[in-house]
Coordinates of C-alpha atoms in Angstrom, one line a residue:
M1 CA -45.4 -174.6 2.6
S2 CA -42.2 -172.6 2.3
T3 CA -40.7 -170.6 -0.6
R4 CA -37.0 -170.6 -1.5
R5 CA -34.6 -167.9 -2.5
T6 CA -30.8 -167.3 -2.6
V7 CA -29.0 -164.4 -0.8
R8 CA -25.5 -163.4 -1.7
S9 CA -23.1 -162.6 1.2
G10 CA -19.5 -161.9 0.1
E11 CA -18.1 -164.9 -1.7
V12 CA -20.9 -167.3 -0.7
S13 CA -24.5 -167.9 -1.7
L14 CA -27.0 -168.7 1.1
V15 CA -30.1 -170.7 0.5
V16 CA -33.1 -169.2 2.3
R17 CA -36.6 -170.6 3.0
E18 CA -39.6 -168.5 4.1
W19 CA -42.9 -169.4 5.7
G20 CA -46.0 -167.3 6.4
D21 CA -47.1 -163.8 5.5
T22 CA -44.2 -161.4 4.8
S23 CA -46.3 -158.5 6.3
D24 CA -46.1 -160.2 9.7
P25 CA -43.1 -159.7 12.1
T26 CA -40.1 -161.7 10.9
V27 CA -38.6 -164.4 13.0
L28 CA -35.2 -165.5 11.7
L29 CA -34.1 -169.0 12.7
V30 CA -30.3 -169.9 12.6
H31 CA -29.2 -173.5 12.9
G32 CA -26.1 -175.0 14.4
Y33 CA -23.5 -177.7 13.8
P34 CA -23.8 -180.2 12.1
D35 CA -27.4 -179.4 11.2
T36 CA -29.0 -177.6 8.3
Q37 CA -32.0 -175.3 8.3
A38 CA -34.2 -178.4 8.0
M39 CA -33.8 -178.8 11.8
W40 CA -36.2 -175.8 12.2
D41 CA -39.0 -177.2 10.1
D42 CA -41.3 -178.2 12.9
V43 CA -40.8 -175.0 14.8
A44 CA -41.1 -172.9 11.6
E45 CA -44.5 -174.5 10.7
L46 CA -45.8 -173.7 14.2
L47 CA -44.6 -170.1 14.1
A48 CA -45.8 -169.5 10.6
E49 CA -49.4 -169.1 11.7
R50 CA -48.5 -165.7 13.2
Y51 CA -45.1 -164.7 11.8
H52 CA -43.0 -164.4 8.7
V53 CA -40.5 -167.2 9.5
V54 CA -37.1 -167.4 7.7
T55 CA -34.4 -170.1 7.9
Y56 CA -31.2 -170.4 5.9
D57 CA -28.3 -172.9 5.5
V58 CA -25.3 -171.2 7.0
R59 CA -22.2 -171.0 4.9
G60 CA -20.6 -174.4 4.2
M61 CA -23.8 -176.3 5.2
G62 CA -26.7 -177.8 3.3
E63 CA -27.3 -176.2 0.0
S64 CA -25.4 -173.0 0.7
S65 CA -21.9 -172.6 -0.8
A66 CA -18.7 -172.8 1.2
P67 CA -15.9 -170.3 1.5
D68 CA -12.3 -171.1 0.7
G69 CA -10.1 -171.6 3.7
R70 CA -10.6 -171.4 7.5
S71 CA -10.8 -167.6 7.6
G72 CA -14.1 -167.8 5.8
Y73 CA -15.7 -169.3 8.9
K74 CA -14.7 -166.6 11.4
L75 CA -17.5 -165.2 13.5
E76 CA -17.4 -161.8 11.8
R77 CA -18.2 -163.4 8.4
L78 CA -21.0 -165.5 9.9
A79 CA -22.5 -162.4 11.5
E80 CA -22.4 -160.6 8.2
D81 CA -24.3 -163.5 6.6
L82 CA -27.1 -163.0 9.3
F83 CA -27.4 -159.3 8.5
E84 CA -27.4 -159.9 4.8
V85 CA -30.3 -162.4 5.2
A86 CA -32.1 -160.0 7.5
D87 CA -31.8 -157.2 5.1
A88 CA -33.0 -159.3 2.2
V89 CA -36.1 -160.7 3.9
S90 CA -37.1 -157.8 6.1
P91 CA -35.5 -154.6 4.7
N92 CA -37.8 -152.2 6.6
A93 CA -38.1 -153.7 10.0
P94 CA -35.8 -155.4 12.5
V95 CA -36.0 -159.2 12.9
H96 CA -36.5 -161.4 15.9
V97 CA -33.5 -163.8 15.8
V98 CA -33.7 -167.3 17.3
A99 CA -30.6 -169.5 17.1
H100 CA -29.3 -172.9 18.3
D101 CA -25.9 -174.3 19.0
W102 CA -23.3 -172.7 16.6
G103 CA -26.1 -170.7 15.1
S104 CA -26.5 -169.1 18.5
I105 CA -22.7 -168.5 18.9
Q106 CA -22.6 -166.7 15.5
A107 CA -25.8 -164.8 16.3
W108 CA -24.3 -163.5 19.5
E109 CA -21.6 -161.9 17.3
A110 CA -24.4 -160.0 15.5
V111 CA -26.4 -159.1 18.5
T112 CA -23.3 -157.6 20.2
D113 CA -22.3 -155.6 17.1
P114 CA -22.7 -152.0 18.3
D115 CA -23.3 -150.6 14.9
R116 CA -25.8 -153.0 13.4
A117 CA -27.6 -154.6 16.4
R118 CA -30.5 -152.2 15.8
R119 CA -31.5 -154.6 13.0
I120 CA -32.4 -157.2 15.7
A121 CA -35.6 -156.7 17.7
S122 CA -35.0 -159.6 20.1
Y123 CA -32.7 -162.6 20.4
T124 CA -33.5 -166.1 21.7
S125 CA -30.4 -168.1 22.3
I126 CA -30.6 -171.9 22.7
S127 CA -27.6 -174.0 23.7
G128 CA -25.0 -171.6 22.2
P129 CA -23.2 -169.0 24.4
C130 CA -21.2 -166.0 23.2
L131 CA -17.6 -167.3 23.1
D132 CA -16.3 -164.0 24.5
H133 CA -18.7 -164.3 27.5
V134 CA -17.4 -167.9 28.1
G135 CA -13.8 -166.6 28.0
H136 CA -14.6 -164.1 30.8
W137 CA -16.7 -166.7 32.7
M138 CA -13.7 -169.1 32.7
R139 CA -11.3 -166.4 33.8
A140 CA -13.5 -165.3 36.7
R141 CA -13.6 -168.8 38.1
L142 CA -9.8 -169.2 37.8
R143 CA -9.2 -165.7 39.2
K144 CA -11.3 -166.2 42.3
P145 CA -11.7 -170.0 42.7
T146 CA -14.4 -171.4 44.8
P147 CA -15.4 -175.1 45.1
R148 CA -18.7 -174.4 43.3
G149 CA -17.1 -172.3 40.6
L150 CA -14.3 -174.7 39.9
G151 CA -16.8 -177.6 39.9
R152 CA -18.9 -176.0 37.2
L153 CA -15.8 -175.0 35.2
T154 CA -14.4 -178.5 35.4
G155 CA -17.8 -180.0 34.4
Q156 CA -18.0 -177.8 31.4
L157 CA -14.5 -178.6 30.3
L158 CA -15.2 -182.3 30.5
H159 CA -18.4 -181.9 28.5
S160 CA -16.5 -179.9 25.8
W161 CA -14.2 -182.9 24.9
Y162 CA -15.1 -182.6 21.2
V163 CA -13.8 -179.0 21.1
Y164 CA -10.3 -180.3 21.9
L165 CA -10.7 -183.1 19.3
F166 CA -11.6 -180.6 16.6
Q167 CA -8.3 -178.7 17.1
L168 CA -6.3 -181.7 15.9
P169 CA -5.2 -182.1 12.3
V170 CA -6.7 -184.8 10.0
L171 CA -8.2 -187.0 12.8
P172 CA -11.5 -185.0 13.3
A173 CA -12.4 -185.2 9.6
L174 CA -11.7 -188.9 9.4
T175 CA -13.7 -189.5 12.6
W176 CA -16.6 -187.5 11.3
R177 CA -16.7 -189.4 7.9
L178 CA -17.0 -192.6 9.8
L179 CA -19.7 -191.2 12.2
A180 CA -21.8 -189.3 9.7
R181 CA -23.4 -192.4 8.2
R182 CA -24.8 -193.3 11.6
W183 CA -25.5 -189.7 12.9
G184 CA -29.3 -190.1 12.8
E185 CA -29.0 -193.3 14.9
V186 CA -26.7 -191.6 17.3
L187 CA -29.1 -188.7 17.8
H188 CA -32.0 -191.0 18.4
L189 CA -30.1 -193.2 20.8
L190 CA -28.3 -190.5 22.9
E191 CA -30.6 -187.5 22.5
G192 CA -34.0 -189.0 21.9
V193 CA -34.3 -187.2 18.5
P194 CA -37.0 -188.9 16.5
P195 CA -36.2 -189.9 12.9
R196 CA -37.6 -187.4 10.5
E197 CA -37.3 -186.6 6.8
G198 CA -34.6 -184.1 5.9
H199 CA -32.7 -184.5 9.2
P200 CA -29.9 -185.4 9.1
A201 CA -29.5 -183.9 5.7
P202 CA -28.0 -185.9 2.7
T203 CA -25.1 -183.4 2.9
I204 CA -24.3 -184.5 6.5
T205 CA -20.8 -185.9 5.7
G206 CA -19.5 -182.8 4.0
D207 CA -21.3 -180.4 6.4
G208 CA -19.6 -182.0 9.4
V209 CA -16.2 -182.0 7.8
R210 CA -16.4 -178.3 6.7
G211 CA -18.0 -177.3 10.0
I212 CA -14.9 -178.4 11.9
K213 CA -13.4 -175.1 10.6
L214 CA -15.9 -173.2 12.8
Y215 CA -14.1 -174.6 15.9
K216 CA -10.6 -174.0 14.5
A217 CA -11.3 -170.5 13.4
N218 CA -13.0 -169.2 16.5
M219 CA -12.7 -171.3 19.7
L220 CA -9.1 -170.6 20.9
P221 CA -8.9 -166.9 19.8
R222 CA -12.1 -166.0 21.5
L223 CA -11.7 -168.1 24.7
L224 CA -8.1 -167.0 25.2
R225 CA -8.5 -163.4 24.3
P226 CA -12.2 -162.5 25.1
R227 CA -13.5 -159.2 24.0
E228 CA -16.1 -157.0 25.8
R229 CA -19.3 -157.8 24.0
R230 CA -22.4 -156.1 25.3
T231 CA -25.9 -155.6 23.9
A232 CA -29.1 -153.7 24.5
V233 CA -31.1 -156.2 22.5
P234 CA -33.7 -158.1 24.7
V235 CA -32.2 -161.6 25.1
Q236 CA -34.1 -164.8 26.0
L237 CA -31.8 -167.6 27.1
V238 CA -33.5 -171.0 26.7
V239 CA -31.4 -173.4 28.9
P240 CA -32.0 -177.1 28.3
T241 CA -31.2 -178.6 31.7
R242 CA -30.0 -181.9 30.2
D243 CA -27.7 -180.5 27.5
R244 CA -24.7 -182.9 27.3
Y245 CA -22.5 -180.2 25.7
V246 CA -23.5 -176.7 26.9
R247 CA -24.0 -177.0 30.6
P248 CA -26.5 -174.7 32.4
G249 CA -23.6 -173.0 34.3
L250 CA -22.7 -171.1 31.1
A251 CA -26.0 -169.2 31.5
E252 CA -24.7 -167.6 34.6
E253 CA -23.7 -163.9 34.7
V254 CA -25.0 -163.2 31.1
E255 CA -26.9 -160.2 32.6
R256 CA -23.5 -158.6 32.9
W257 CA -23.5 -158.4 29.1
A258 CA -27.2 -158.3 28.3
P259 CA -29.1 -156.4 31.0
R260 CA -32.5 -157.0 29.4
L261 CA -32.4 -160.8 30.0
W262 CA -34.8 -163.6 30.5
R263 CA -33.4 -167.0 31.5
R264 CA -35.8 -169.9 30.9
E265 CA -35.1 -173.5 31.8
L266 CA -36.4 -176.3 29.6
I267 CA -36.3 -179.9 30.7
A268 CA -34.7 -181.3 27.5
G269 CA -31.4 -182.2 25.9
H270 CA -29.2 -180.3 23.4
W271 CA -31.5 -180.8 20.4
A272 CA -34.6 -179.4 22.2
T273 CA -35.7 -177.8 18.9
L274 CA -36.2 -181.3 17.5
T275 CA -37.5 -183.1 20.6
E276 CA -39.7 -180.3 22.0
P277 CA -40.7 -178.1 19.0
A278 CA -44.1 -177.1 20.4
V279 CA -42.6 -175.9 23.7
V280 CA -39.8 -174.1 22.0
A281 CA -42.2 -172.4 19.6
Q282 CA -44.4 -171.3 22.6
M283 CA -41.4 -169.8 24.3
I284 CA -40.5 -167.9 21.1
E285 CA -44.1 -166.6 20.7
E286 CA -44.3 -165.4 24.3
F287 CA -41.0 -163.5 24.1
V288 CA -41.6 -162.0 20.6
D289 CA -45.1 -160.9 21.5
H290 CA -43.9 -159.3 24.7
I291 CA -41.0 -157.5 23.1
A292 CA -43.4 -156.3 20.3
G293 CA -45.5 -154.6 23.0
G294 CA -47.8 -157.3 24.3
P295 CA -48.3 -158.1 27.9
T296 CA -45.9 -160.3 29.8
T297 CA -46.9 -163.9 30.5
R298 CA -46.7 -165.3 34.0
T299 CA -43.8 -167.5 33.0
L300 CA -41.9 -164.7 31.4
Q301 CA -42.4 -162.6 34.5
Q302 CA -41.0 -165.5 36.5
D303 CA -37.9 -165.9 34.2
Q304 CA -36.9 -162.2 33.9
V305 CA -33.6 -161.7 35.5
G306 CA -33.6 -158.9 38.1
A307 CA -37.4 -158.5 38.1
P308 CA -38.9 -157.5 41.4
G309 CA -40.9 -160.0 43.5
G310 CA -40.5 -162.7 46.1
R311 CA -38.8 -166.1 45.9
F312 CA -41.8 -167.6 44.0
A313 CA -42.6 -164.5 41.8
G314 CA -44.5 -165.5 38.7
R315 CA -45.0 -169.1 39.8
L316 CA -48.5 -170.7 39.8
V317 CA -49.4 -172.8 42.8
V318 CA -52.5 -175.0 43.2
V319 CA -53.6 -175.9 46.7
T320 CA -56.5 -178.2 47.4
G321 CA -58.3 -178.1 50.8
A322 CA -57.3 -174.5 51.0
G323 CA -60.4 -173.2 52.7
S324 CA -58.9 -173.7 56.1
G325 CA -56.1 -175.1 58.1
I326 CA -52.8 -176.3 56.5
G327 CA -54.2 -175.6 53.0
R328 CA -55.2 -172.0 53.8
S329 CA -51.8 -171.3 55.5
T330 CA -49.9 -172.8 52.6
A331 CA -51.8 -170.8 50.0
T332 CA -51.3 -167.6 52.0
L333 CA -47.5 -168.2 52.4
F334 CA -46.9 -168.9 48.8
A335 CA -48.8 -165.8 47.8
G336 CA -46.7 -163.8 50.3
L337 CA -43.6 -165.1 48.5
G338 CA -44.8 -163.8 45.2
A339 CA -46.7 -166.7 43.7
E340 CA -50.2 -166.7 42.1
V341 CA -52.4 -169.2 43.9
V342 CA -55.4 -171.3 42.9
V343 CA -57.3 -171.9 46.1
A344 CA -59.5 -175.0 45.8
D345 CA -61.8 -176.5 48.3
I346 CA -65.0 -178.6 48.3
D347 CA -66.6 -175.6 50.1
I348 CA -66.5 -172.8 47.6
A349 CA -67.4 -170.2 50.2
S350 CA -64.4 -171.1 52.3
A351 CA -62.2 -171.1 49.1
R352 CA -63.5 -167.6 48.3
A353 CA -62.8 -166.4 51.9
T354 CA -59.2 -167.6 51.6
A355 CA -58.8 -166.0 48.2
E356 CA -60.2 -162.7 49.5
S357 CA -57.9 -162.7 52.4
I358 CA -54.9 -163.2 50.1
G359 CA -55.9 -160.6 47.4
P360 CA -55.9 -160.4 43.6
A361 CA -53.2 -163.1 43.2
A362 CA -55.5 -165.8 44.5
Y363 CA -58.3 -167.6 42.5
P364 CA -61.0 -169.6 44.2
Y365 CA -62.4 -172.8 42.8
G366 CA -64.9 -175.4 44.3
V367 CA -64.1 -179.0 43.7
D368 CA -64.5 -182.4 45.3
V369 CA -61.1 -184.1 45.0
S370 CA -62.6 -187.5 45.2
D371 CA -64.5 -186.9 41.9
E372 CA -62.0 -187.8 39.1
D373 CA -64.0 -186.1 36.4
A374 CA -64.4 -182.9 38.4
M375 CA -60.6 -182.9 39.0
D376 CA -59.9 -183.2 35.3
R377 CA -62.3 -180.3 34.7
F378 CA -60.5 -178.3 37.4
A379 CA -57.1 -178.9 35.8
D380 CA -58.4 -177.9 32.4
W381 CA -59.8 -174.7 34.0
V382 CA -56.5 -173.9 35.7
V383 CA -54.5 -174.4 32.5
D384 CA -56.9 -172.5 30.3
E385 CA -57.3 -169.5 32.7
H386 CA -53.8 -169.3 34.3
G387 CA -51.4 -171.7 32.6
V388 CA -49.7 -174.9 33.8
P389 CA -48.9 -174.8 37.5
E390 CA -45.3 -175.2 38.7
I391 CA -46.4 -176.4 42.1
V392 CA -49.4 -178.6 43.2
V393 CA -50.2 -179.2 46.8
N394 CA -52.6 -182.1 47.3
N395 CA -53.8 -181.2 50.8
A396 CA -57.5 -182.0 51.0
G397 CA -58.3 -184.7 53.5
I398 CA -60.8 -185.9 56.2
G399 CA -60.4 -187.5 59.6
L400 CA -61.8 -190.8 60.6
A401 CA -61.1 -192.4 64.1
G402 CA -62.3 -195.6 65.7
A403 CA -61.4 -199.3 65.9
F404 CA -61.2 -201.3 62.7
V405 CA -64.1 -203.6 63.8
D406 CA -66.3 -200.5 64.3
T407 CA -65.5 -198.9 60.9
S408 CA -68.1 -199.6 58.3
A409 CA -67.4 -200.3 54.6
K410 CA -69.0 -197.0 53.7
Q411 CA -66.7 -195.1 56.0
W412 CA -63.7 -196.9 54.6
R413 CA -64.8 -196.0 51.0
R414 CA -65.2 -192.3 52.0
V415 CA -61.8 -191.9 53.7
V416 CA -60.1 -193.8 50.9
D417 CA -61.9 -191.7 48.2
V418 CA -60.8 -188.4 49.8
N419 CA -57.5 -189.1 51.5
L420 CA -55.9 -191.5 49.0
L421 CA -57.8 -191.2 45.7
G422 CA -58.1 -187.4 46.1
V423 CA -54.3 -187.2 46.1
V424 CA -54.2 -189.7 43.2
N425 CA -56.7 -187.6 41.2
G426 CA -54.7 -184.4 41.9
C427 CA -51.5 -186.1 40.6
R428 CA -53.2 -187.6 37.6
A429 CA -54.9 -184.3 36.7
F430 CA -51.8 -182.1 36.8
A431 CA -48.7 -184.3 36.4
P432 CA -49.2 -185.0 32.6
R433 CA -49.7 -181.3 32.0
M434 CA -46.6 -180.4 34.0
I435 CA -44.6 -183.1 32.0
A436 CA -45.8 -181.7 28.7
A437 CA -44.8 -178.1 29.7
R438 CA -41.1 -179.3 30.1
R439 CA -40.5 -176.8 32.8
G440 CA -40.2 -179.1 35.8
G441 CA -42.1 -178.3 38.9
H442 CA -43.1 -179.9 42.2
I443 CA -45.9 -181.9 43.6
V444 CA -46.6 -181.9 47.4
N445 CA -48.8 -184.6 49.0
I446 CA -49.9 -184.1 52.5
A447 CA -49.6 -187.4 54.4
S448 CA -49.3 -187.7 58.2
A449 CA -47.2 -189.0 61.0
A450 CA -50.0 -191.6 61.2
A451 CA -48.4 -193.1 58.1
F452 CA -45.6 -194.6 60.3
T453 CA -47.3 -194.6 63.7
P454 CA -49.5 -197.7 64.1
S455 CA -52.5 -197.2 66.3
D456 CA -55.8 -198.9 67.1
L457 CA -57.5 -195.5 67.1
L458 CA -56.8 -194.6 63.5
P459 CA -56.6 -197.7 61.3
A460 CA -58.4 -196.3 58.3
Y461 CA -56.9 -192.8 58.5
S462 CA -53.4 -194.3 59.0
T463 CA -53.8 -196.7 56.1
T464 CA -54.7 -193.9 53.6
K465 CA -51.8 -191.7 54.8
A466 CA -49.3 -194.6 54.6
A467 CA -50.6 -195.1 51.0
V468 CA -50.1 -191.4 50.2
L469 CA -46.5 -191.7 51.5
M470 CA -45.7 -194.7 49.3
L471 CA -47.5 -193.1 46.3
S472 CA -45.3 -190.0 46.8
E473 CA -42.1 -192.1 46.9
S474 CA -43.1 -194.0 43.8
L475 CA -44.2 -190.9 41.9
R476 CA -40.9 -189.2 42.9
V477 CA -39.0 -191.9 41.0
E478 CA -41.2 -191.7 37.9
L479 CA -41.3 -187.9 37.6
A480 CA -37.6 -187.3 38.2
A481 CA -37.0 -187.7 34.5
A482 CA -39.3 -184.8 33.8
G483 CA -37.6 -182.6 36.4
I484 CA -40.6 -182.7 38.7
G485 CA -40.0 -183.2 42.4
V486 CA -42.4 -185.0 44.7
S487 CA -42.6 -184.5 48.5
A488 CA -44.6 -186.2 51.2
I489 CA -45.3 -183.9 54.2
C490 CA -46.0 -185.8 57.4
P491 CA -47.3 -183.5 60.2
G492 CA -48.1 -184.8 63.7
I493 CA -50.5 -183.0 66.0
V494 CA -51.4 -179.7 64.4
D495 CA -54.1 -177.2 65.6
T496 CA -56.5 -177.2 62.6
N497 CA -60.2 -177.6 62.1
I498 CA -59.9 -181.3 61.2
T499 CA -60.6 -182.3 64.8
N500 CA -64.0 -180.6 64.5
T501 CA -65.0 -182.5 61.4
T502 CA -63.4 -186.0 62.1
R503 CA -65.9 -188.8 62.1
Y504 CA -65.8 -191.4 64.9
A505 CA -66.7 -195.0 64.0
G506 CA -68.9 -197.1 66.4
V507 CA -70.3 -194.2 68.5
D508 CA -73.5 -192.2 68.5
E509 CA -73.8 -188.5 67.6
L510 CA -73.6 -187.3 71.2
E511 CA -70.4 -189.3 71.9
E512 CA -68.9 -188.1 68.6
K513 CA -69.4 -184.5 69.6
R514 CA -67.8 -185.2 73.0
L515 CA -64.8 -186.9 71.3
R516 CA -64.4 -184.0 68.9
R517 CA -64.3 -181.4 71.7
Q518 CA -61.8 -183.5 73.6
A519 CA -59.5 -183.8 70.5
S520 CA -59.9 -180.2 69.7
A521 CA -58.9 -179.2 73.2
A522 CA -55.8 -181.4 73.1
Y523 CA -54.7 -180.2 69.7
H524 CA -55.2 -176.6 70.7
K525 CA -53.3 -177.1 73.9
R526 CA -50.5 -178.7 71.8
N527 CA -50.4 -175.3 70.0
F528 CA -48.6 -176.2 66.8
P529 CA -50.1 -173.9 64.2
P530 CA -50.7 -174.8 60.5
E531 CA -48.4 -171.9 59.5
R532 CA -45.4 -173.9 60.6
V533 CA -46.5 -176.8 58.4
A534 CA -46.8 -174.4 55.5
A535 CA -43.3 -173.2 56.1
Q536 CA -42.1 -176.8 55.8
I537 CA -44.0 -177.3 52.6
V538 CA -42.1 -174.3 51.1
F539 CA -38.9 -175.8 52.4
A540 CA -39.7 -179.2 50.8
V541 CA -40.3 -177.5 47.4
E542 CA -37.2 -175.3 47.5
D543 CA -34.9 -178.2 48.6
N544 CA -36.7 -181.0 46.8
K545 CA -37.1 -183.1 49.9
A546 CA -38.7 -186.5 49.6
V547 CA -40.3 -187.0 53.1
V548 CA -40.7 -184.2 55.6
P549 CA -41.9 -185.0 59.1
V550 CA -43.0 -181.7 60.6
T551 CA -43.7 -181.7 64.3
P552 CA -41.2 -183.0 66.9
E553 CA -43.4 -186.1 67.6
A554 CA -43.5 -186.8 63.8
K555 CA -39.8 -186.5 63.5
L556 CA -39.2 -188.9 66.5
A557 CA -41.8 -191.4 65.2
H558 CA -40.3 -191.3 61.6
T559 CA -36.8 -192.0 63.0
A560 CA -38.0 -194.7 65.3
Y561 CA -40.0 -196.5 62.6
R562 CA -37.1 -196.4 60.2
F563 CA -34.6 -197.9 62.6
T564 CA -36.6 -199.8 65.2
P565 CA -40.0 -200.6 63.8
G566 CA -40.5 -203.5 66.3
L567 CA -40.1 -201.0 69.2
V568 CA -42.8 -198.7 67.6
R569 CA -45.2 -201.6 67.2
G570 CA -44.6 -202.7 70.8
F571 CA -45.2 -199.2 72.1
A572 CA -48.5 -199.1 70.2
R573 CA -49.6 -202.4 71.8
V574 CA -48.7 -201.0 75.3
V575 CA -50.7 -197.9 74.7
S576 CA -53.7 -199.9 73.3
S577 CA -53.6 -202.2 76.3
A578 CA -53.4 -199.3 78.8
R579 CA -56.3 -197.6 77.1
A580 CA -58.4 -200.8 77.2
K581 CA -57.8 -201.2 81.0
G582 CA -58.6 -197.6 81.5
V583 CA -62.0 -198.0 79.8
K584 CA -62.8 -201.1 81.9

C-alpha cells in the first residue's frame, strides 16, 4: 500500500505517493507523456520490498495542478519539481532517479545540473534522451555524413512524426481529444500494454492536451540550440530495442556526456515499464545496489560502457558435450573472448578437465542431454548459480554408422535420444528462460554436413542431423520476436574423438574397432581441427547466421544440395554402388 502527500513547487502542487520503509534508500520514479504516476505501480510494488519508492504526478498531469501558460512546462521548471520532491521525501540522502519518456527528458535536466546533481545518487533513463544530447547527435551526423549515420538520423526523424504534429496550432489538441477515449485500446493493440486499473488515468484527455505544451516549450529550442550538458552521476540507459518512438540509435555517444555509463538493451517496446515490470525492476535493483556499494552483476559488467574485457565480456555461455572435441574448443574460445562458460558433459570428469584448462571463468556440470528432467534441473542450476545465459551451444552428440537394415531399433532410439532430443531438451530448457529475461541471446545447434549429404553409411546419424537443421530453422522463426537468434552449424570431416566412440551397426566388436581406427586415421589425415569449427560458431553468434557449413566439403555439399539435389542423390548412389562392388 502507498501513502499520499502533496509537495509544493513554485505555483503548482504535486501529488506524491510513497511505498516501503522511509529508512531504506529512496528510488524516485518519474513518468512520461501522456501517463500519470499510476504507470509505475507494478514496478513500485516490486521495488518496495527493499526500497523507499516514490512517484508523483508531474505538473499538469493526473492529480497535480497545472501551471499557467507554456513557459510553466520548460525543462528548468520540471527539473525544479524533481528536486522539490526529492528534498521532501529524502532530505538527508540523495535519491536514485528512474524515469521514462518525458519523465526521462526532464530528469536529464536535473541530472546535468552542475549545482544540484549531488542530490541524485544514480539515474536510470528509459526511452527519454536529453534533448541537448540529441541536438548534438543530429549535428554530428549532418556535419560528417556517413550512410549509416544518415540512415539512423532519417529513421529517428521518421519515428518522431508526432513531434512535428505537436508544433502546430489547435490541431494537436483536437486530435488528442478524439484519440484519448481509445488510448487504452491503442496501447494494447500497438504496444501490447495489458489493460489495468488506473492506466490510462481518468484525466487522460486533459493530461494529453496540456502535455502538448511540453513539446512546444522545449523541443525546438533545445534541438536547434543544444547546450553542453554533462554529469558525473552514474547513468543506466535502458534501451527498449522495439521502441517505435525513441530509436536505439539515440543511445549512441551518451558516454561523451555521462562517462559513468551502463547501456542495457531490453527486448520490449516503448512502454516496457508496463509490459515488462519485473525485468525493469530487476535492472533497477541491480544498478542501485551496485552504485550503493554492492558487487556488480555479470549483466551489469557486460553492459558497462568502456569496461575492460573481450568481445563477450560478462556474457554467460552454456556448452553441452564440452568435455572434448568441438564442445571443448568452443568453451575455450568463448572464455578467451571474455565470457563465463558452463561446461557440461555426460562425463563429469572430462567436464572438470575442460573447466580446469580454462580457469575460474568455467563451471563444470555433469548431465545426460537425453534426460529431459536432468536438463531442466541443469537449467535451473545455471540460472540459480550464474544467471540466465545469453548463448547456449547444444553440441553433445554421438556417432552411429551402418546400413539402415543393419541398424536396430535400440540403436535408432539411442541416436535419436541424444542427437535430436538432446538438442530439443537443451532448447526447451533454456529458451523460455532467455525469453523471460528479455535480453535476447543466441542458441547454436550443432548439426552436420550429413544433414544434406545422403549416404547409405549414415542413415540414422544423417536423419538426426537433418532434423536438428530443420528444428533450428523453425526455432529461428519462432524466437526472432524475442530477439533470440538460432544457428545450425554443419561441419564436415573434423578431427575429433567422435570417430573413437562411433558405434557401427551390423558388425562384431572386433570389426567395429577396426572401422573406428580406419575412420580416425582418415579424419586425422584430413587435419581439420575443432578449433576452426569453434571459430565459426562465434562467427554465427556475432553475425546471427542461420546455417553455417564449416569445412570446404560441407560448403560444397550444402550449395549442391540447395541447387542440384538430384545430382547429389545420384552421386550418393554411384558411391554406394562402387563401394558394394569393392566389397564383392
